[in-house]
Backbone atoms as SQL, in Angstrom:
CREATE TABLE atoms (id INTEGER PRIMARY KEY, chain TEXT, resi INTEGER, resn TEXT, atom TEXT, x REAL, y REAL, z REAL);
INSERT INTO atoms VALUES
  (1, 'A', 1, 'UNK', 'N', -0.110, -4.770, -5.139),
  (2, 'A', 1, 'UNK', 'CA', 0.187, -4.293, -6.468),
  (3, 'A', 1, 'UNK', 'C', 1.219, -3.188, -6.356),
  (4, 'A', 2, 'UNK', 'N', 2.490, -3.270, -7.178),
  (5, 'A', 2, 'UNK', 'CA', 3.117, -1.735, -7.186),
  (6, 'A', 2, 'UNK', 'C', 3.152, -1.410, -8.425),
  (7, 'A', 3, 'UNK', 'N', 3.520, -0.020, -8.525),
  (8, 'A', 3, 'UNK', 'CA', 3.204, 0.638, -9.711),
  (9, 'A', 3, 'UNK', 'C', 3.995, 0.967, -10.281),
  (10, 'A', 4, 'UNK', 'N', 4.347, 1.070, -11.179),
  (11, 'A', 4, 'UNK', 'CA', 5.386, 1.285, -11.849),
  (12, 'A', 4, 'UNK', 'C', 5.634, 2.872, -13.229),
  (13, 'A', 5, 'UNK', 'N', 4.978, 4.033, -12.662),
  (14, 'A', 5, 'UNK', 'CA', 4.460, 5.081, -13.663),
  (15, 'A', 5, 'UNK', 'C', 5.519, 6.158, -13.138),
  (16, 'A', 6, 'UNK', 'N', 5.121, 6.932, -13.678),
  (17, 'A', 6, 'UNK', 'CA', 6.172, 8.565, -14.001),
  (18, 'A', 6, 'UNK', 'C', 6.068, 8.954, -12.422),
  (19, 'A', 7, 'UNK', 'N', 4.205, 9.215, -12.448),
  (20, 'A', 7, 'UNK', 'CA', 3.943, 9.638, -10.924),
  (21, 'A', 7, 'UNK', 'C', 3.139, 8.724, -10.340),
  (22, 'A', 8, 'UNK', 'N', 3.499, 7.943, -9.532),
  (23, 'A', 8, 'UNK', 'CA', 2.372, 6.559, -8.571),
  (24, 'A', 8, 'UNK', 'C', 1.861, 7.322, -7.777),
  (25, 'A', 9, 'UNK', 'N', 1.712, 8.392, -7.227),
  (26, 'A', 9, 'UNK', 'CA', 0.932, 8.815, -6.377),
  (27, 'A', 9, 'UNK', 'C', -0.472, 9.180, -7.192),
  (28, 'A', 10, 'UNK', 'N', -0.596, 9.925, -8.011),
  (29, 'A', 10, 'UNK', 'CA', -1.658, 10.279, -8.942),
  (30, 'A', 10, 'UNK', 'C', -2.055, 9.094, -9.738),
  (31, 'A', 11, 'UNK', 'N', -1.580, 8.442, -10.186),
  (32, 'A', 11, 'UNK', 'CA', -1.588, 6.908, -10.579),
  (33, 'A', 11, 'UNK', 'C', -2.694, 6.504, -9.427),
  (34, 'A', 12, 'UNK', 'N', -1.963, 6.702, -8.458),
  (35, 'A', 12, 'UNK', 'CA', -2.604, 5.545, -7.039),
  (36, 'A', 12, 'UNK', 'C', -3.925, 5.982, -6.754),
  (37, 'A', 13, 'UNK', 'N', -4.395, 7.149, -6.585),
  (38, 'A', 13, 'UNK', 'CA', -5.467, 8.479, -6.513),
  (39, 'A', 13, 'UNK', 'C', -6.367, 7.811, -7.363),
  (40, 'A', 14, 'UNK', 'N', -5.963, 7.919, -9.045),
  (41, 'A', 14, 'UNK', 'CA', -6.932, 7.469, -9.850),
  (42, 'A', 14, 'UNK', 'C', -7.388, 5.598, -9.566),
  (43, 'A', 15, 'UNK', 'N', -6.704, 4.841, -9.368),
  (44, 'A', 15, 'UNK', 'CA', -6.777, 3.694, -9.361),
  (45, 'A', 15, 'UNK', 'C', -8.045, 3.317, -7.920),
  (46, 'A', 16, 'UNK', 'N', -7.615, 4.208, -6.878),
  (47, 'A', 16, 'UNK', 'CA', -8.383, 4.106, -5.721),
  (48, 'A', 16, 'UNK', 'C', -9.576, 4.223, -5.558),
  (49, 'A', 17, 'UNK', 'N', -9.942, 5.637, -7.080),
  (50, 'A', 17, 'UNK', 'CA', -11.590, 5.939, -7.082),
  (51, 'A', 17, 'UNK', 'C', -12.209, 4.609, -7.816),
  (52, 'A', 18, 'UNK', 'N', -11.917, 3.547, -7.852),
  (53, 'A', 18, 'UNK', 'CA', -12.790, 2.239, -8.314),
  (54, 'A', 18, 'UNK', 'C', -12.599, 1.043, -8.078),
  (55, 'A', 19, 'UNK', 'N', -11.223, 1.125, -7.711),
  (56, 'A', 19, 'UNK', 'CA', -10.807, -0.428, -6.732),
  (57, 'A', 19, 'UNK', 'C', -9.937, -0.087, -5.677),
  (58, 'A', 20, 'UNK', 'N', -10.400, -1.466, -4.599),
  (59, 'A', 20, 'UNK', 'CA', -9.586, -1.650, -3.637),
  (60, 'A', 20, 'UNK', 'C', -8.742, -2.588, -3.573),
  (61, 'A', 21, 'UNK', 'N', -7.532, -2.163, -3.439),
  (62, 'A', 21, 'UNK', 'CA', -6.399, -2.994, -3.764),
  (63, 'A', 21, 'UNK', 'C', -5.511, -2.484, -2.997),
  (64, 'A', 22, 'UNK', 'N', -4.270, -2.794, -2.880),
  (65, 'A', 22, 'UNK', 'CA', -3.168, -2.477, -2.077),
  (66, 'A', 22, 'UNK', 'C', -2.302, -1.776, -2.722),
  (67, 'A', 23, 'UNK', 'N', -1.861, -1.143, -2.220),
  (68, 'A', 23, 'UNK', 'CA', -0.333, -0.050, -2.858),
  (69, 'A', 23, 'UNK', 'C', 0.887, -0.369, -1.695),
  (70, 'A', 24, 'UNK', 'N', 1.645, -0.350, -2.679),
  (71, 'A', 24, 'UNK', 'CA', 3.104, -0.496, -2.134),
  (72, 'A', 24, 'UNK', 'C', 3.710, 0.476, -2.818),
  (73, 'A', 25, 'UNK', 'N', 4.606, 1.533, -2.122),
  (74, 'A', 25, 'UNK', 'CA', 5.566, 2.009, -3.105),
  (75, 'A', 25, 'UNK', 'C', 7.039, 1.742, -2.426),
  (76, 'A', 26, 'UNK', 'N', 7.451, 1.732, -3.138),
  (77, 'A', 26, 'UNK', 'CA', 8.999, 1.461, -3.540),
  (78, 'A', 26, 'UNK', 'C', 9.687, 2.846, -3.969),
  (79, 'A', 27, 'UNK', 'N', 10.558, 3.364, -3.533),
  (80, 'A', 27, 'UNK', 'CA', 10.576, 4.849, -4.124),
  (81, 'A', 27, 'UNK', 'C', 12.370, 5.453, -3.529),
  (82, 'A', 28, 'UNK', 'N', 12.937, 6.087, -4.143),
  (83, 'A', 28, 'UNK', 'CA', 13.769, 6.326, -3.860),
  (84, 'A', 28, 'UNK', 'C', 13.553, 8.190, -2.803),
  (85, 'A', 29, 'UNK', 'N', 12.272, 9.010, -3.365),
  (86, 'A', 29, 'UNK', 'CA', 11.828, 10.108, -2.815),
  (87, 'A', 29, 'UNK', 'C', 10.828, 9.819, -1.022),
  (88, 'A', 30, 'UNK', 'N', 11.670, 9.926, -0.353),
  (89, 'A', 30, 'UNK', 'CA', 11.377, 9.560, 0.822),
  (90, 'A', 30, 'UNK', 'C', 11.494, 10.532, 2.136),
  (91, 'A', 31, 'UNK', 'N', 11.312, 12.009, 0.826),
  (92, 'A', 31, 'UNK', 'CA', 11.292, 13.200, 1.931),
  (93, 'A', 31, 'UNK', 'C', 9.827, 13.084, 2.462),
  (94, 'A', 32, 'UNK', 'N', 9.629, 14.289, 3.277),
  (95, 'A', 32, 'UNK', 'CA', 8.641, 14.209, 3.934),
  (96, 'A', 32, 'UNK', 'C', 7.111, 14.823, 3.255),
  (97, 'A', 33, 'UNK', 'N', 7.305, 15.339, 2.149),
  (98, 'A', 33, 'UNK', 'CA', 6.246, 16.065, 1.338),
  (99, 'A', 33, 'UNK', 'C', 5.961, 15.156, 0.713),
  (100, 'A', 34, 'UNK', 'N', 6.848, 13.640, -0.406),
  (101, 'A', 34, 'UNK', 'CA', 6.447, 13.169, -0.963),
  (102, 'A', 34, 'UNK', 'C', 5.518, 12.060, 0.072),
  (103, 'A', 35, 'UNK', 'N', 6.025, 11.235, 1.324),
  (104, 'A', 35, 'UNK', 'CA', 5.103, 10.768, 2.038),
  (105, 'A', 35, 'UNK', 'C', 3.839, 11.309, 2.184),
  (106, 'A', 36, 'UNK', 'N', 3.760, 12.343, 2.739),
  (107, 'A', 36, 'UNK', 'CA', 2.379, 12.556, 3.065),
  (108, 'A', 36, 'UNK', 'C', 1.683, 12.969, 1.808),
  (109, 'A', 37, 'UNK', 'N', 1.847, 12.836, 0.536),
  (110, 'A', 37, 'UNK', 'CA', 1.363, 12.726, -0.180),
  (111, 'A', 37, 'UNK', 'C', 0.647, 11.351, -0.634),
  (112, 'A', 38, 'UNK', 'N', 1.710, 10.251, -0.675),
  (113, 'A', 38, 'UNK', 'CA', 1.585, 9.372, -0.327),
  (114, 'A', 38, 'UNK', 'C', 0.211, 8.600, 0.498),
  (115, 'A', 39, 'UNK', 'N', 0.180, 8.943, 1.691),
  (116, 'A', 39, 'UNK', 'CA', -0.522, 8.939, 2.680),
  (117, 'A', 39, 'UNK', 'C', -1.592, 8.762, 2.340),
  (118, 'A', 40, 'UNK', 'N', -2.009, 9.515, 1.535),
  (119, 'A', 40, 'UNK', 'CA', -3.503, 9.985, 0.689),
  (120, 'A', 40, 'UNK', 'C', -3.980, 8.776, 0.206),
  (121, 'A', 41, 'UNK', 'N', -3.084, 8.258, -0.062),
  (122, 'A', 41, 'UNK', 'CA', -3.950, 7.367, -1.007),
  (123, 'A', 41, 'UNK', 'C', -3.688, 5.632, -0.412),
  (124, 'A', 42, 'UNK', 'N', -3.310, 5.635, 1.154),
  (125, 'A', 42, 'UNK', 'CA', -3.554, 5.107, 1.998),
  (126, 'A', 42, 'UNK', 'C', -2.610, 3.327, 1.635),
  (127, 'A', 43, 'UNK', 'N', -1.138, 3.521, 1.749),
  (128, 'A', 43, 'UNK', 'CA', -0.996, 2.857, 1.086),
  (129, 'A', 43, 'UNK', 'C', -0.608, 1.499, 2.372),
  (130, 'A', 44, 'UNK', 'N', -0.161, 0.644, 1.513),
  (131, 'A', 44, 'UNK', 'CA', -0.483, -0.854, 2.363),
  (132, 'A', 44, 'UNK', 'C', 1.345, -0.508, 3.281),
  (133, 'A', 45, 'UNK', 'N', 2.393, 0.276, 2.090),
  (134, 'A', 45, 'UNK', 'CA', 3.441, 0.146, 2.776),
  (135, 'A', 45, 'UNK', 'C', 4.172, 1.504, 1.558),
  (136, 'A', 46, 'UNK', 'N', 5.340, 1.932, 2.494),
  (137, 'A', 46, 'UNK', 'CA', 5.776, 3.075, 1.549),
  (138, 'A', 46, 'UNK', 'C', 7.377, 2.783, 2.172),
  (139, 'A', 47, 'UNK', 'N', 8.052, 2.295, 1.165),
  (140, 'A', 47, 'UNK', 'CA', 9.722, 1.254, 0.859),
  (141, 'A', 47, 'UNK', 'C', 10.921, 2.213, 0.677),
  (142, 'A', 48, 'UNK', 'N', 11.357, 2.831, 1.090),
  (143, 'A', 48, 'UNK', 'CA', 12.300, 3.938, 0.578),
  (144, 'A', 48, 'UNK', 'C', 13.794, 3.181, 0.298),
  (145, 'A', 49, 'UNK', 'N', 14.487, 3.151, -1.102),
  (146, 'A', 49, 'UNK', 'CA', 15.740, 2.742, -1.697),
  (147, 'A', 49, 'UNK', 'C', 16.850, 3.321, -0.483),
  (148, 'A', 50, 'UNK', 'N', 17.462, 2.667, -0.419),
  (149, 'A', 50, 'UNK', 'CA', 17.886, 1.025, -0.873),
  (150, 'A', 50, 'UNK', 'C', 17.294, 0.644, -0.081),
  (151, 'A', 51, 'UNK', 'N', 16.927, -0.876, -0.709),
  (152, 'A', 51, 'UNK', 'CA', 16.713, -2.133, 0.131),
  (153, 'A', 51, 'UNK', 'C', 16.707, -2.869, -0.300),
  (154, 'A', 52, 'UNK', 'N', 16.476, -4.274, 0.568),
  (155, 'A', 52, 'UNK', 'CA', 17.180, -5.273, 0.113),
  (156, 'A', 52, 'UNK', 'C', 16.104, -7.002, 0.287),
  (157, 'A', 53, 'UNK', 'N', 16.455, -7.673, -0.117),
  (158, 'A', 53, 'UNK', 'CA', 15.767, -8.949, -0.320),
  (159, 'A', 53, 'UNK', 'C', 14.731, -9.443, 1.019),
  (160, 'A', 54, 'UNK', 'N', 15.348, -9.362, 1.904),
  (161, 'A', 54, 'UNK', 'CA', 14.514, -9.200, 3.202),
  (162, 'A', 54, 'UNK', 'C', 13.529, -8.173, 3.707),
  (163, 'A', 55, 'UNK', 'N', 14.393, -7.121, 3.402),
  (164, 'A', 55, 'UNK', 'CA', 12.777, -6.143, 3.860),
  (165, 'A', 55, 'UNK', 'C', 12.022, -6.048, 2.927),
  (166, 'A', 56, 'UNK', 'N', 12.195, -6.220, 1.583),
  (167, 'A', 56, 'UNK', 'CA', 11.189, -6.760, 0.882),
  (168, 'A', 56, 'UNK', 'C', 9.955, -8.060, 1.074),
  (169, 'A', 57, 'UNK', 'N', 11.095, -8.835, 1.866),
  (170, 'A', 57, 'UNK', 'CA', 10.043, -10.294, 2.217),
  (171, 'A', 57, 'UNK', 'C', 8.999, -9.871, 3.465),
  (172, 'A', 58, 'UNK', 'N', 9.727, -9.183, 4.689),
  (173, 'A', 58, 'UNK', 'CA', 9.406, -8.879, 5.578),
  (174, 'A', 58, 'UNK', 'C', 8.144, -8.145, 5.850),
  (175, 'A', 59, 'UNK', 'N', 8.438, -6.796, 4.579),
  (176, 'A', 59, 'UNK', 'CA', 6.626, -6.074, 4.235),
  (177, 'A', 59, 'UNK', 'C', 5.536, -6.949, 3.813),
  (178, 'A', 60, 'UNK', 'N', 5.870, -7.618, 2.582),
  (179, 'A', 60, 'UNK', 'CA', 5.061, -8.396, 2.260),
  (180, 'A', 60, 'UNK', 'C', 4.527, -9.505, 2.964),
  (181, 'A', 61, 'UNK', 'N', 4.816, -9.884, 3.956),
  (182, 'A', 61, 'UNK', 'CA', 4.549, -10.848, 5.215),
  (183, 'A', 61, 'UNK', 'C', 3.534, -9.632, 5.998),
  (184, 'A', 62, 'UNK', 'N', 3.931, -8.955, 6.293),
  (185, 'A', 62, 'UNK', 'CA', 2.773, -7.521, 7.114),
  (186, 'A', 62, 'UNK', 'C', 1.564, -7.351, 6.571),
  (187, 'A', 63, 'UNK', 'N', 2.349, -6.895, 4.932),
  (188, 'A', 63, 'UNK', 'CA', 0.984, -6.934, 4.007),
  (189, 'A', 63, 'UNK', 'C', 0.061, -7.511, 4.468),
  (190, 'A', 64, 'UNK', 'N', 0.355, -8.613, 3.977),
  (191, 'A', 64, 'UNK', 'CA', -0.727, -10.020, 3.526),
  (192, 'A', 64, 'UNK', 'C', -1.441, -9.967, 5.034),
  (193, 'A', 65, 'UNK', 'N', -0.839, -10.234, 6.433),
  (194, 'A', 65, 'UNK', 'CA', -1.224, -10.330, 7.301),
  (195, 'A', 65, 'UNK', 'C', -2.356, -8.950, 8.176),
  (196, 'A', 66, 'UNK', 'N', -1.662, -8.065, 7.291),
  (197, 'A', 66, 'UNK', 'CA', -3.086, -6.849, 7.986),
  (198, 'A', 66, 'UNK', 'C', -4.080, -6.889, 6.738),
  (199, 'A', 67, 'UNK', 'N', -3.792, -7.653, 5.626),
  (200, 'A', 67, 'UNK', 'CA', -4.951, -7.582, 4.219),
  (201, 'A', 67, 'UNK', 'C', -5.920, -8.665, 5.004),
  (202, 'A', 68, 'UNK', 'N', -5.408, -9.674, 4.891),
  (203, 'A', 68, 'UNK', 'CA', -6.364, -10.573, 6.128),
  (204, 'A', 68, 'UNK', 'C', -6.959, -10.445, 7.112),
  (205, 'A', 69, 'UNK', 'N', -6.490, -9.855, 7.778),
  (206, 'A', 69, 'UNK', 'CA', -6.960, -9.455, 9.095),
  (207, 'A', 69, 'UNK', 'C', -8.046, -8.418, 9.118),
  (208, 'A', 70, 'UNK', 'N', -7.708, -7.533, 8.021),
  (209, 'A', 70, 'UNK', 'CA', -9.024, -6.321, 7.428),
  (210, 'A', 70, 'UNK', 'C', -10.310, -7.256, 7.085),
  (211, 'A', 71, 'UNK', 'N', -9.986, -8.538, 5.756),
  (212, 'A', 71, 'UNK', 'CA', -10.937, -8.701, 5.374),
  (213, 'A', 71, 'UNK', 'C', -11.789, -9.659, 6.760),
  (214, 'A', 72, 'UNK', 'N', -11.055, -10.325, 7.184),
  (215, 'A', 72, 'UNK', 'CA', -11.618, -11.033, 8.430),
  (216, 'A', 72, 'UNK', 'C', -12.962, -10.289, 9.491),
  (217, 'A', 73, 'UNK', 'N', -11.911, -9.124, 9.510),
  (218, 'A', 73, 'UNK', 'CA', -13.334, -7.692, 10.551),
  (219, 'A', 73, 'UNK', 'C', -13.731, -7.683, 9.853),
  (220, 'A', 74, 'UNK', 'N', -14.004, -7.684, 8.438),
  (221, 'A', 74, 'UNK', 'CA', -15.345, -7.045, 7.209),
  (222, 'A', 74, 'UNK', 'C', -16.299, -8.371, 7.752),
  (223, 'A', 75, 'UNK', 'N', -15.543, -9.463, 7.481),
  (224, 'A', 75, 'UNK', 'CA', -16.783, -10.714, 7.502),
  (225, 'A', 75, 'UNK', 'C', -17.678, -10.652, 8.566),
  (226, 'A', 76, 'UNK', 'N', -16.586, -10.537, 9.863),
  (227, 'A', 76, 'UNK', 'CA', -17.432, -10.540, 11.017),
  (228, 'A', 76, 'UNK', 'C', -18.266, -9.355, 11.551),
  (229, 'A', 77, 'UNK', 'N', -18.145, -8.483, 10.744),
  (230, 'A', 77, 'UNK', 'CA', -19.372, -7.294, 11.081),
  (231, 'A', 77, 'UNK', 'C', -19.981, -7.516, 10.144),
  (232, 'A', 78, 'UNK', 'N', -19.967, -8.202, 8.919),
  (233, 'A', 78, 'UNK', 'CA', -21.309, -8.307, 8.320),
  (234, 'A', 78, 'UNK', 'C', -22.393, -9.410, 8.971),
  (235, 'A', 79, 'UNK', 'N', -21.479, -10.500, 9.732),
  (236, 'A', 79, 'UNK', 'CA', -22.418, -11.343, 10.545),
  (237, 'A', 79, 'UNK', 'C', -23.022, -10.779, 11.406),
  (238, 'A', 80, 'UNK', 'N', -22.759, -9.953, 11.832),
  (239, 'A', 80, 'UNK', 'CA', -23.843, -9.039, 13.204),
  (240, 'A', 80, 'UNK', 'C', -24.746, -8.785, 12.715);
């Protein structure tokens, strides 16, 4: 999911206290205060402008593949 608000970090904060979902940001602020702000709210990937059609494809290939791979360890420690 990305977000699209004034501030996505506080956005992301509130959204986190009730679902789990993925964050992506996309962001042109890619100093080092706004990251580790960022951070917080544990995101799937953090995109700093410009970019372009590929590294767009490229995250989202990571994504999906560590979202899977998370839910996969959930299954198999609940089988233990």
């Amino acid at each position: 999911m990305v977000i699209f608000f004034p501030n996505n970090i506080e956005t992301a904060k509130t959204i986190r206290k009730t679902r789990e979902i993925p964050f992506v940001y996309l962001t042109a602020n890619s100093d080092e205060a706004t990251f580790q702000k960022a951070k917080e709210t544990h995101p799937y990937a953090f995109i700093s402008k410009p970019f372009n059609k590929l590294n767009l494809e490229i995250n989202n290939k990571v994504i999906l593949i560590g979202k899977l791979y998370k839910e996969e360890r959930i299954k198999s420690i609940r089988r233990v």
